[in-house]
Amino acid sequence: MKKDYKMLELRGRRWMWAAGVLAASMLAGCASGSRRPAPVEDRSVGAHAPAAAGTANTGEAPKPPPGSENQGKPGYYTIRPGDTLIRIALDSGQNWRDIARWNNIDNPNVIEVGQVLRVIPPAGSTEVAVARPVVPGVVVPSGAAAPSASAPRAGSSAPQASLPPPANAPPPSAGEDDLAWTWPTAGAATVLAGFDEQRNKGLDIAGKAGDPVLATADGRVVYAGAGLRGYGNLIILKHNNTFLSAYAHNQTLLVKEDQSVRKGQKIAEMGSSDADRVKLHFEIRRQGKPVDPAKYLPPK
């Protein structure tokens, strides 16, 4: 028995030795072959991104939006998502055509988020809100836009030159606040909603479809159309370098851009465009900021 046990022990040692030799030879074979680096994922941004079609991947930084060098300066505005030139003009108390001209914008639809626009006249400019020659009115039915209304929206462009003022144009008011305002509706006025800086930037005045909408002071039409969401068929008058007035939800527009109007002149007919009922939404803006019209209108 002892002899058989020794024989088995000897054989086991031989097998262990053979297995070690085999393992060593396999390792040697692997070492003698070609060495390949382990696959490593390159997570650097754009490391292997293909260049855009028709362009070379030069690694250059993206071009900054136009006017970005003026960001944060007084008199300039940085475009945010959802902005339109009409909205920017209303909020800055300017004519959208003037803003387009000051910023060399050929197509007012081609503006981009982050672009910085001049929203005040250039230094040395003597631009003032003067009366323009009266031209025949343009009737715009409910749901339609005035000929110039499509200018600030996609698919069209706006002319850059404004009509020259007549030779006998009256000078600007001696006091920018010295305007003799009148109500934008005839007869008694029922105010449905008063001014609230956050929720209602003007007065909502009741009426019947077709009731006359009147200019509250002398001025010039700087917008007539339906290009501003929430306002329906809208007219904006510029009275001087301080004040604008806005008339929204009209059924019919009776004036066009660049037309001068007189205090009390019928400029539209009341309606319910982009509204839940027939009403006139009326705003007064002082340097673009909404103010309470009730503080400017006479008692009625």
mmCIF file of C-alpha atoms in Angstrom:
data_model
loop_
_atom_site.group_PDB
_atom_site.id
_atom_site.type_symbol
_atom_site.label_atom_id
_atom_site.label_comp_id
_atom_site.label_asym_id
_atom_site.label_seq_id
_atom_site.Cartn_x
_atom_site.Cartn_y
_atom_site.Cartn_z
ATOM 1 C CA MET A 1 0.000 0.000 0.000
ATOM 2 C CA LYS A 2 2.793 2.403 0.840
ATOM 3 C CA LYS A 3 4.361 1.716 -2.531
ATOM 4 C CA ASP A 4 1.145 2.462 -4.425
ATOM 5 C CA TYR A 5 0.691 5.713 -2.474
ATOM 6 C CA LYS A 6 4.182 6.873 -3.378
ATOM 7 C CA MET A 7 3.570 6.106 -7.039
ATOM 8 C CA LEU A 8 0.371 8.222 -7.021
ATOM 9 C CA GLU A 9 2.173 11.069 -5.282
ATOM 10 C CA LEU A 10 4.929 10.973 -7.883
ATOM 11 C CA ARG A 11 2.468 11.038 -10.748
ATOM 12 C CA GLY A 12 0.647 14.046 -9.210
ATOM 13 C CA ARG A 13 3.864 15.995 -8.981
ATOM 14 C CA ARG A 14 4.623 15.215 -12.626
ATOM 15 C CA TRP A 15 1.197 16.492 -13.689
ATOM 16 C CA MET A 16 1.657 19.693 -11.711
ATOM 17 C CA TRP A 17 5.072 20.215 -13.295
ATOM 18 C CA ALA A 18 3.654 19.654 -16.798
ATOM 19 C CA ALA A 19 0.807 22.089 -16.170
ATOM 20 C CA GLY A 20 3.278 24.752 -15.019
ATOM 21 C CA VAL A 21 5.429 24.265 -18.128
ATOM 22 C CA LEU A 22 2.356 24.585 -20.365
ATOM 23 C CA ALA A 23 1.215 27.765 -18.647
ATOM 24 C CA ALA A 24 4.667 29.307 -18.939
ATOM 25 C CA SER A 25 4.817 28.567 -22.662
ATOM 26 C CA MET A 26 1.420 30.166 -23.231
ATOM 27 C CA LEU A 27 2.476 33.327 -21.424
ATOM 28 C CA ALA A 28 5.665 33.460 -23.436
ATOM 29 C CA GLY A 29 3.686 33.166 -26.676
ATOM 30 C CA CYS A 30 1.422 36.023 -25.686
ATOM 31 C CA ALA A 31 4.376 38.197 -24.759
ATOM 32 C CA SER A 32 6.042 37.618 -28.122
ATOM 33 C CA GLY A 33 2.914 38.691 -30.086
ATOM 34 C CA SER A 34 1.943 42.256 -31.078
ATOM 35 C CA ARG A 35 0.860 44.491 -28.186
ATOM 36 C CA ARG A 36 -2.461 46.413 -28.580
ATOM 37 C CA PRO A 37 -3.564 49.182 -26.204
ATOM 38 C CA ALA A 38 -6.788 48.632 -24.322
ATOM 39 C CA PRO A 39 -9.771 50.430 -25.930
ATOM 40 C CA VAL A 40 -10.280 53.843 -24.237
ATOM 41 C CA GLU A 41 -13.340 56.009 -24.935
ATOM 42 C CA ASP A 42 -12.413 59.606 -25.680
ATOM 43 C CA ARG A 43 -15.030 61.724 -23.901
ATOM 44 C CA SER A 44 -13.616 65.112 -24.866
ATOM 45 C CA VAL A 45 -16.297 67.350 -26.437
ATOM 46 C CA GLY A 46 -16.171 67.282 -30.201
ATOM 47 C CA ALA A 47 -13.089 65.062 -30.259
ATOM 48 C CA HIS A 48 -14.445 62.835 -33.013
ATOM 49 C CA ALA A 49 -17.543 64.759 -34.107
ATOM 50 C CA PRO A 50 -17.809 64.978 -37.907
ATOM 51 C CA ALA A 51 -17.715 68.443 -39.420
ATOM 52 C CA ALA A 52 -21.023 69.874 -40.625
ATOM 53 C CA ALA A 53 -21.808 69.257 -44.256
ATOM 54 C CA GLY A 54 -19.961 71.675 -46.479
ATOM 55 C CA THR A 55 -17.815 73.095 -43.682
ATOM 56 C CA ALA A 56 -14.381 72.331 -42.346
ATOM 57 C CA ASN A 57 -13.859 71.348 -38.727
ATOM 58 C CA THR A 58 -11.443 74.149 -37.930
ATOM 59 C CA GLY A 59 -12.025 74.166 -34.185
ATOM 60 C CA GLU A 60 -12.954 77.875 -34.277
ATOM 61 C CA ALA A 61 -15.266 79.240 -31.572
ATOM 62 C CA PRO A 62 -18.850 79.997 -32.720
ATOM 63 C CA LYS A 63 -19.414 83.530 -33.944
ATOM 64 C CA PRO A 64 -21.039 85.746 -31.274
ATOM 65 C CA PRO A 65 -24.502 87.187 -32.040
ATOM 66 C CA PRO A 66 -24.593 90.615 -33.714
ATOM 67 C CA GLY A 67 -24.150 93.531 -31.343
ATOM 68 C CA SER A 68 -22.932 91.371 -28.456
ATOM 69 C CA GLU A 69 -20.184 93.918 -27.733
ATOM 70 C CA ASN A 70 -22.957 96.278 -26.537
ATOM 71 C CA GLN A 71 -24.598 93.839 -24.137
ATOM 72 C CA GLY A 72 -25.484 95.490 -20.839
ATOM 73 C CA LYS A 73 -25.005 99.032 -22.084
ATOM 74 C CA PRO A 74 -27.786 101.603 -21.535
ATOM 75 C CA GLY A 75 -30.056 101.939 -24.552
ATOM 76 C CA TYR A 76 -29.483 98.386 -25.780
ATOM 77 C CA TYR A 77 -31.647 95.275 -25.506
ATOM 78 C CA THR A 78 -30.651 91.596 -25.672
ATOM 79 C CA ILE A 79 -33.138 89.462 -27.583
ATOM 80 C CA ARG A 80 -34.759 86.639 -25.625
ATOM 81 C CA PRO A 81 -36.715 83.587 -26.862
ATOM 82 C CA GLY A 82 -40.127 84.580 -28.203
ATOM 83 C CA ASP A 83 -39.233 88.218 -28.852
ATOM 84 C CA THR A 84 -40.379 89.985 -31.997
ATOM 85 C CA LEU A 85 -39.349 93.371 -33.282
ATOM 86 C CA ILE A 86 -42.870 94.705 -32.685
ATOM 87 C CA ARG A 87 -42.835 93.589 -29.048
ATOM 88 C CA ILE A 88 -39.368 95.065 -28.494
ATOM 89 C CA ALA A 89 -40.482 98.352 -30.053
ATOM 90 C CA LEU A 90 -43.605 98.546 -27.888
ATOM 91 C CA ASP A 91 -41.639 97.801 -24.725
ATOM 92 C CA SER A 92 -38.995 100.392 -25.586
ATOM 93 C CA GLY A 93 -41.406 103.084 -26.782
ATOM 94 C CA GLN A 94 -40.059 103.113 -30.335
ATOM 95 C CA ASN A 95 -41.138 102.462 -33.901
ATOM 96 C CA TRP A 96 -40.066 98.971 -34.967
ATOM 97 C CA ARG A 97 -38.963 100.395 -38.325
ATOM 98 C CA ASP A 98 -36.613 102.802 -36.542
ATOM 99 C CA ILE A 99 -35.104 99.961 -34.499
ATOM 100 C CA ALA A 100 -34.566 97.982 -37.692
ATOM 101 C CA ARG A 101 -32.843 100.973 -39.301
ATOM 102 C CA TRP A 102 -30.653 101.758 -36.272
ATOM 103 C CA ASN A 103 -29.399 98.168 -36.275
ATOM 104 C CA ASN A 104 -29.016 97.759 -40.060
ATOM 105 C CA ILE A 105 -31.620 94.980 -40.100
ATOM 106 C CA ASP A 106 -32.703 94.376 -43.694
ATOM 107 C CA ASN A 107 -35.235 91.654 -42.791
ATOM 108 C CA PRO A 108 -36.952 92.178 -39.415
ATOM 109 C CA ASN A 109 -37.709 88.463 -39.258
ATOM 110 C CA VAL A 110 -34.010 87.612 -39.152
ATOM 111 C CA ILE A 111 -33.213 88.287 -35.526
ATOM 112 C CA GLU A 112 -31.703 85.781 -33.137
ATOM 113 C CA VAL A 113 -31.660 85.040 -29.443
ATOM 114 C CA GLY A 114 -28.697 86.789 -27.851
ATOM 115 C CA GLN A 115 -28.533 89.512 -30.489
ATOM 116 C CA VAL A 116 -28.160 92.973 -28.950
ATOM 117 C CA LEU A 117 -30.210 95.792 -30.453
ATOM 118 C CA ARG A 118 -29.990 99.545 -30.101
ATOM 119 C CA VAL A 119 -33.403 100.710 -28.874
ATOM 120 C CA ILE A 120 -32.706 104.447 -28.548
ATOM 121 C CA PRO A 121 -31.749 106.857 -31.344
ATOM 122 C CA PRO A 122 -28.018 107.045 -32.112
ATOM 123 C CA ALA A 123 -26.035 109.828 -30.476
ATOM 124 C CA GLY A 124 -26.578 113.159 -32.178
ATOM 125 C CA SER A 125 -29.842 112.080 -33.757
ATOM 126 C CA THR A 126 -32.574 114.697 -33.855
ATOM 127 C CA GLU A 127 -35.396 112.265 -34.539
ATOM 128 C CA VAL A 128 -38.725 113.301 -33.035
ATOM 129 C CA ALA A 129 -42.291 112.099 -33.418
ATOM 130 C CA VAL A 130 -43.629 114.525 -36.010
ATOM 131 C CA ALA A 131 -46.869 114.407 -37.917
ATOM 132 C CA ARG A 132 -46.864 112.806 -41.366
ATOM 133 C CA PRO A 133 -49.019 113.640 -44.384
ATOM 134 C CA VAL A 134 -52.464 112.110 -44.029
ATOM 135 C CA VAL A 135 -53.053 109.356 -46.558
ATOM 136 C CA PRO A 136 -56.296 107.515 -47.336
ATOM 137 C CA GLY A 137 -57.252 105.061 -44.597
ATOM 138 C CA VAL A 138 -57.005 101.316 -45.065
ATOM 139 C CA VAL A 139 -59.929 99.200 -43.901
ATOM 140 C CA VAL A 140 -58.883 95.867 -42.417
ATOM 141 C CA PRO A 141 -61.672 93.413 -41.533
ATOM 142 C CA SER A 142 -61.566 91.267 -38.409
ATOM 143 C CA GLY A 143 -59.061 88.423 -38.658
ATOM 144 C CA ALA A 144 -56.989 90.156 -41.343
ATOM 145 C CA ALA A 145 -53.858 92.250 -41.054
ATOM 146 C CA ALA A 146 -52.982 95.634 -42.454
ATOM 147 C CA PRO A 147 -50.586 95.606 -45.433
ATOM 148 C CA SER A 148 -47.654 96.425 -43.174
ATOM 149 C CA ALA A 149 -48.638 93.961 -40.449
ATOM 150 C CA SER A 150 -46.794 91.066 -42.039
ATOM 151 C CA ALA A 151 -43.490 92.952 -42.103
ATOM 152 C CA PRO A 152 -42.247 91.895 -38.668
ATOM 153 C CA ARG A 153 -43.172 88.228 -39.259
ATOM 154 C CA ALA A 154 -41.563 85.382 -41.194
ATOM 155 C CA GLY A 155 -41.540 85.443 -44.947
ATOM 156 C CA SER A 156 -41.402 89.160 -45.642
ATOM 157 C CA SER A 157 -39.236 92.205 -45.190
ATOM 158 C CA ALA A 158 -39.746 95.840 -44.286
ATOM 159 C CA PRO A 159 -38.552 98.908 -46.221
ATOM 160 C CA GLN A 160 -35.834 100.816 -44.461
ATOM 161 C CA ALA A 161 -36.602 104.403 -45.426
ATOM 162 C CA SER A 162 -39.363 106.342 -43.672
ATOM 163 C CA LEU A 163 -41.412 109.008 -45.418
ATOM 164 C CA PRO A 164 -39.790 112.431 -45.048
ATOM 165 C CA PRO A 165 -41.692 114.879 -42.835
ATOM 166 C CA PRO A 166 -43.551 117.676 -44.600
ATOM 167 C CA ALA A 167 -41.878 121.069 -44.734
ATOM 168 C CA ASN A 168 -44.475 122.564 -42.404
ATOM 169 C CA ALA A 169 -44.375 119.765 -39.839
ATOM 170 C CA PRO A 170 -45.187 121.109 -36.364
ATOM 171 C CA PRO A 171 -42.361 121.120 -33.817
ATOM 172 C CA PRO A 172 -42.471 118.672 -30.919
ATOM 173 C CA SER A 173 -44.407 119.646 -27.832
ATOM 174 C CA ALA A 174 -42.562 121.992 -25.495
ATOM 175 C CA GLY A 175 -43.243 119.573 -22.651
ATOM 176 C CA GLU A 176 -43.243 115.867 -23.395
ATOM 177 C CA ASP A 177 -45.892 115.303 -20.724
ATOM 178 C CA ASP A 178 -48.082 118.165 -21.902
ATOM 179 C CA LEU A 179 -50.555 116.054 -23.875
ATOM 180 C CA ALA A 180 -54.275 116.749 -23.730
ATOM 181 C CA TRP A 181 -55.541 113.169 -23.622
ATOM 182 C CA THR A 182 -59.090 112.122 -24.429
ATOM 183 C CA TRP A 183 -60.897 108.790 -24.021
ATOM 184 C CA PRO A 184 -60.495 106.262 -26.855
ATOM 185 C CA THR A 185 -64.249 105.540 -26.918
ATOM 186 C CA ALA A 186 -67.250 107.781 -27.500
ATOM 187 C CA GLY A 187 -69.977 108.280 -24.894
ATOM 188 C CA ALA A 188 -69.945 106.685 -21.467
ATOM 189 C CA ALA A 189 -67.121 104.245 -20.811
ATOM 190 C CA THR A 190 -67.626 101.029 -18.849
ATOM 191 C CA VAL A 191 -64.256 99.793 -17.624
ATOM 192 C CA LEU A 192 -64.227 96.003 -17.455
ATOM 193 C CA ALA A 193 -60.722 95.707 -15.999
ATOM 194 C CA GLY A 194 -58.469 98.368 -14.570
ATOM 195 C CA PHE A 195 -54.718 98.764 -14.812
ATOM 196 C CA ASP A 196 -52.480 96.178 -13.175
ATOM 197 C CA GLU A 197 -48.770 96.283 -13.999
ATOM 198 C CA GLN A 198 -48.463 92.494 -13.893
ATOM 199 C CA ARG A 199 -51.801 91.199 -15.190
ATOM 200 C CA ASN A 200 -53.388 93.993 -17.243
ATOM 201 C CA LYS A 201 -51.140 96.684 -18.685
ATOM 202 C CA GLY A 202 -54.001 99.030 -19.547
ATOM 203 C CA LEU A 203 -57.783 99.417 -19.395
ATOM 204 C CA ASP A 204 -60.338 97.014 -20.849
ATOM 205 C CA ILE A 205 -63.327 99.073 -22.022
ATOM 206 C CA ALA A 206 -66.699 97.546 -22.925
ATOM 207 C CA GLY A 207 -68.588 98.291 -26.108
ATOM 208 C CA LYS A 208 -70.406 96.824 -29.104
ATOM 209 C CA ALA A 209 -68.868 95.447 -32.263
ATOM 210 C CA GLY A 210 -68.302 98.324 -34.658
ATOM 211 C CA ASP A 211 -68.197 101.067 -32.021
ATOM 212 C CA PRO A 212 -65.687 103.794 -32.955
ATOM 213 C CA VAL A 213 -62.180 103.683 -31.486
ATOM 214 C CA LEU A 214 -60.665 107.165 -31.252
ATOM 215 C CA ALA A 215 -57.113 108.494 -31.123
ATOM 216 C CA THR A 216 -56.516 109.832 -27.627
ATOM 217 C CA ALA A 217 -54.058 112.519 -28.782
ATOM 218 C CA ASP A 218 -52.347 113.761 -31.937
ATOM 219 C CA GLY A 219 -49.717 111.351 -33.178
ATOM 220 C CA ARG A 220 -48.416 109.036 -35.870
ATOM 221 C CA VAL A 221 -49.285 105.405 -36.541
ATOM 222 C CA VAL A 222 -46.190 103.300 -35.915
ATOM 223 C CA TYR A 223 -47.972 99.954 -36.130
ATOM 224 C CA ALA A 224 -51.253 98.706 -37.602
ATOM 225 C CA GLY A 225 -51.766 94.975 -37.864
ATOM 226 C CA ALA A 226 -52.210 91.664 -36.093
ATOM 227 C CA GLY A 227 -48.616 90.615 -35.519
ATOM 228 C CA LEU A 228 -48.514 90.800 -31.719
ATOM 229 C CA ARG A 229 -49.986 87.770 -29.966
ATOM 230 C CA GLY A 230 -52.681 88.542 -27.430
ATOM 231 C CA TYR A 231 -53.600 91.924 -28.938
ATOM 232 C CA GLY A 232 -55.540 90.927 -32.044
ATOM 233 C CA ASN A 233 -55.923 93.711 -34.598
ATOM 234 C CA LEU A 234 -53.747 96.390 -33.029
ATOM 235 C CA ILE A 235 -52.920 100.051 -33.599
ATOM 236 C CA ILE A 236 -49.974 101.780 -31.903
ATOM 237 C CA LEU A 237 -49.658 105.571 -32.007
ATOM 238 C CA LYS A 238 -46.502 107.489 -31.172
ATOM 239 C CA HIS A 239 -47.348 110.909 -29.756
ATOM 240 C CA ASN A 240 -43.851 112.202 -28.992
ATOM 241 C CA ASN A 241 -40.519 110.873 -27.759
ATOM 242 C CA THR A 242 -42.120 109.932 -24.444
ATOM 243 C CA PHE A 243 -45.585 108.494 -25.067
ATOM 244 C CA LEU A 244 -47.171 105.701 -27.079
ATOM 245 C CA SER A 245 -50.785 104.569 -26.974
ATOM 246 C CA ALA A 246 -52.088 101.141 -28.034
ATOM 247 C CA TYR A 247 -55.582 100.036 -29.136
ATOM 248 C CA ALA A 248 -56.194 96.276 -29.257
ATOM 249 C CA HIS A 249 -58.822 93.646 -30.231
ATOM 250 C CA ASN A 250 -60.285 95.783 -33.018
ATOM 251 C CA GLN A 251 -62.707 94.478 -35.618
ATOM 252 C CA THR A 252 -61.495 96.869 -38.306
ATOM 253 C CA LEU A 253 -58.420 99.078 -38.665
ATOM 254 C CA LEU A 254 -58.939 102.390 -40.472
ATOM 255 C CA VAL A 255 -55.392 103.773 -40.564
ATOM 256 C CA LYS A 256 -52.031 102.565 -41.815
ATOM 257 C CA GLU A 257 -48.441 102.938 -40.694
ATOM 258 C CA ASP A 258 -46.803 106.368 -41.041
ATOM 259 C CA GLN A 259 -50.189 108.074 -41.190
ATOM 260 C CA SER A 260 -50.701 111.075 -38.933
ATOM 261 C CA VAL A 261 -53.866 111.223 -36.856
ATOM 262 C CA ARG A 262 -55.583 113.880 -34.809
ATOM 263 C CA LYS A 263 -57.017 113.713 -31.333
ATOM 264 C CA GLY A 264 -60.540 112.257 -31.465
ATOM 265 C CA GLN A 265 -60.112 110.833 -34.980
ATOM 266 C CA LYS A 266 -61.747 107.462 -35.610
ATOM 267 C CA ILE A 267 -58.913 105.027 -36.205
ATOM 268 C CA ALA A 268 -60.628 101.643 -35.780
ATOM 269 C CA GLU A 269 -63.849 99.821 -34.945
ATOM 270 C CA MET A 270 -64.200 97.849 -31.731
ATOM 271 C CA GLY A 271 -64.187 94.067 -31.962
ATOM 272 C CA SER A 272 -63.122 90.827 -30.304
ATOM 273 C CA SER A 273 -60.032 89.764 -32.270
ATOM 274 C CA ASP A 274 -57.838 87.578 -30.035
ATOM 275 C CA ALA A 275 -60.206 88.246 -27.099
ATOM 276 C CA ASP A 276 -63.021 86.450 -25.288
ATOM 277 C CA ARG A 277 -65.555 89.240 -25.880
ATOM 278 C CA VAL A 278 -66.009 92.565 -27.653
ATOM 279 C CA LYS A 279 -63.846 95.145 -25.904
ATOM 280 C CA LEU A 280 -61.113 97.692 -26.395
ATOM 281 C CA HIS A 281 -57.846 97.075 -24.590
ATOM 282 C CA PHE A 282 -56.196 100.481 -24.289
ATOM 283 C CA GLU A 283 -52.660 101.191 -23.093
ATOM 284 C CA ILE A 284 -50.530 104.275 -22.513
ATOM 285 C CA ARG A 285 -46.793 103.663 -22.453
ATOM 286 C CA ARG A 286 -44.330 106.187 -21.070
ATOM 287 C CA GLN A 287 -40.875 105.506 -22.554
ATOM 288 C CA GLY A 288 -42.086 101.975 -23.228
ATOM 289 C CA LYS A 289 -43.276 101.276 -19.686
ATOM 290 C CA PRO A 290 -47.034 100.713 -19.201
ATOM 291 C CA VAL A 291 -48.674 103.370 -17.003
ATOM 292 C CA ASP A 292 -52.198 103.633 -15.646
ATOM 293 C CA PRO A 293 -54.297 105.383 -18.343
ATOM 294 C CA ALA A 294 -56.788 106.490 -15.685
ATOM 295 C CA LYS A 295 -54.135 108.907 -14.373
ATOM 296 C CA TYR A 296 -53.933 110.623 -17.775
ATOM 297 C CA LEU A 297 -57.480 110.492 -19.134
ATOM 298 C CA PRO A 298 -59.970 113.189 -18.114
ATOM 299 C CA PRO A 299 -62.985 112.282 -15.946
ATOM 300 C CA LYS A 300 -65.832 110.766 -17.916
#
